[in-house]
Amino acid sequence: MVLKYQKKEQDAGCSLLRRLVTLISQHATTLASNEAFKKQAEGASDAAKKYMEENDKLKKAAVATEEEVGDRDFLPRKSSEKCVGELKLAGIDAEDLNAKGSGVLEENKALEVEVKTLKDQLASTKRALEKAESEALAMRKQAEGLTKEYDRLLDEHSKLQVHGWGGVF
């Protein structure tokens, strides 16, 4: 009898140890996963800070350029060296900027036209969708009405057969 209870206690102890090892393993996995998520979040945060700083530099360079330039297509000679230096700090080549300036304006106009076209297409597609939905609803109601009429006629036919009116009309 004593050996039987001792064996049960040993089995319970082994089960407890197995469960404890499982929980420790799961805890270690969770900690590793949390650490990976933390590193990923830190990396994303660093990248966001870097992009925000770069954006600030570009904004400052653009504001400085707008203040010093009266005409967009023309850089004044007195401040052109200063503007070029600020643009280079921001990672922009001034020669490319002048060459691309007119192309960018044309591209913006083309994109505005495309946006308007797409908005018009979206509106017409929405109208077509609403029309199709209303037609589908009407067909569904008509089908329900036909089903009710069919059921009524089927009941009437069965009543006529029960009363002996089942002959050919």
XYZ file of C-alpha atoms in Angstrom:
169
model
C 0.000 0.000 0.000
C 2.765 2.440 0.848
C 4.480 1.749 -2.436
C 1.255 2.465 -4.314
C 0.933 5.918 -2.707
C 4.608 6.628 -3.239
C 4.244 5.755 -6.933
C 1.233 8.127 -7.235
C 3.229 10.899 -5.546
C 6.168 10.303 -7.888
C 3.838 10.395 -10.901
C 2.289 13.622 -9.645
C 5.757 15.077 -9.066
C 6.856 14.125 -12.587
C 3.705 15.630 -14.053
C 4.302 18.803 -12.077
C 7.923 18.951 -13.270
C 6.848 18.426 -16.905
C 4.278 21.194 -16.585
C 6.861 23.475 -14.967
C 9.371 22.816 -17.772
C 6.648 23.511 -20.360
C 5.715 26.797 -18.686
C 9.368 27.870 -18.445
C 9.869 27.041 -22.121
C 6.757 29.020 -23.110
C 7.931 31.934 -20.964
C 11.352 31.907 -22.654
C 9.682 31.852 -26.092
C 7.451 34.759 -25.115
C 10.419 36.757 -23.844
C 12.331 36.147 -27.081
C 9.309 37.147 -29.124
C 8.828 40.305 -27.059
C 12.487 41.187 -27.532
C 12.162 40.751 -31.298
C 9.046 42.954 -31.353
C 10.848 45.558 -29.248
C 13.820 45.627 -31.659
C 11.482 45.866 -34.634
C 9.606 48.770 -33.030
C 12.870 50.541 -32.204
C 14.038 50.115 -35.791
C 10.776 51.518 -37.110
C 11.004 54.418 -34.661
C 14.578 55.206 -35.728
C 13.591 55.093 -39.391
C 10.633 57.397 -38.726
C 12.885 59.879 -36.901
C 15.355 59.777 -39.788
C 12.621 60.434 -42.350
C 11.148 63.245 -40.244
C 14.559 64.917 -39.968
C 15.077 64.551 -43.710
C 11.615 66.001 -44.316
C 12.423 68.980 -42.056
C 15.648 69.615 -43.979
C 13.777 69.546 -47.265
C 11.095 71.884 -45.934
C 13.714 74.343 -44.676
C 15.533 74.236 -48.006
C 12.263 74.754 -49.879
C 11.257 77.710 -47.670
C 14.695 79.278 -48.054
C 14.551 78.794 -51.810
C 11.046 80.290 -52.050
C 12.082 83.313 -49.995
C 15.152 83.983 -52.114
C 13.661 83.193 -55.496
C 11.158 85.641 -56.954
C 10.413 83.670 -60.103
C 10.287 79.869 -59.920
C 12.157 79.353 -63.165
C 14.941 81.791 -62.268
C 17.575 81.680 -59.498
C 19.064 85.123 -58.644
C 22.858 85.297 -59.027
C 23.529 86.825 -55.610
C 21.935 84.008 -53.625
C 22.312 81.114 -56.054
C 25.447 79.780 -54.345
C 23.697 79.851 -50.978
C 20.621 78.075 -52.393
C 22.737 75.458 -54.130
C 24.595 74.798 -50.878
C 21.341 74.378 -48.919
C 19.906 72.110 -51.580
C 23.047 69.972 -51.570
C 22.742 69.643 -47.776
C 19.207 68.397 -48.312
C 20.439 65.928 -50.942
C 18.996 67.746 -53.986
C 20.978 68.691 -57.090
C 20.106 72.275 -58.130
C 20.758 71.656 -61.824
C 18.322 68.761 -61.844
C 15.796 70.922 -59.983
C 15.773 73.620 -62.665
C 15.572 71.023 -65.441
C 12.770 69.128 -63.715
C 10.766 72.188 -62.601
C 8.704 72.605 -65.752
C 8.308 68.849 -66.132
C 6.958 68.584 -62.609
C 4.365 71.303 -63.258
C 3.225 69.550 -66.427
C 3.106 66.227 -64.601
C 1.027 67.805 -61.797
C -1.457 69.153 -64.343
C -1.674 65.766 -66.029
C -2.211 64.080 -62.669
C -4.945 66.584 -61.768
C -6.712 65.781 -65.035
C -6.340 62.057 -64.334
C -7.739 62.490 -60.808
C -10.743 64.366 -62.199
C -11.285 61.646 -64.792
C -11.061 58.938 -62.156
C -13.508 60.808 -59.905
C -15.958 61.054 -62.810
C -15.557 57.344 -63.522
C -16.094 56.565 -59.842
C -19.282 58.635 -59.772
C -20.657 56.934 -62.890
C -19.722 53.510 -61.504
C -21.523 54.353 -58.246
C -24.625 55.365 -60.191
C -24.487 52.123 -62.198
C -24.073 50.125 -58.985
C -27.053 51.836 -57.367
C -29.145 51.179 -60.477
C -28.103 47.511 -60.525
C -28.886 47.151 -56.820
C -32.334 48.702 -57.257
C -33.031 46.416 -60.234
C -31.906 43.391 -58.212
C -34.186 44.444 -55.347
C -37.105 44.823 -57.765
C -36.412 41.388 -59.256
C -36.181 39.883 -55.769
C -39.565 41.387 -54.833
C -41.072 40.169 -58.101
C -39.689 36.668 -57.444
C -41.190 36.699 -53.953
C -44.548 37.744 -55.409
C -44.385 34.984 -58.018
C -43.485 32.438 -55.334
C -46.493 33.495 -53.237
C -48.789 33.305 -56.266
C -47.416 29.867 -57.176
C -47.976 28.631 -53.611
C -51.550 30.020 -53.682
C -52.271 28.308 -57.000
C -50.735 25.064 -55.711
C -53.003 25.165 -52.634
C -56.034 25.919 -54.800
C -55.141 23.006 -57.107
C -54.790 20.602 -54.187
C -58.150 21.755 -52.756
C -59.797 21.201 -56.123
C -58.345 17.693 -56.339
C -59.622 16.871 -52.855
C -63.197 17.998 -53.742
C -63.245 15.992 -56.932
C -62.610 18.799 -59.386
C -59.419 17.159 -60.572
C -60.584 16.703 -64.170
C -59.096 18.334 -67.200
C -60.287 21.881 -67.741
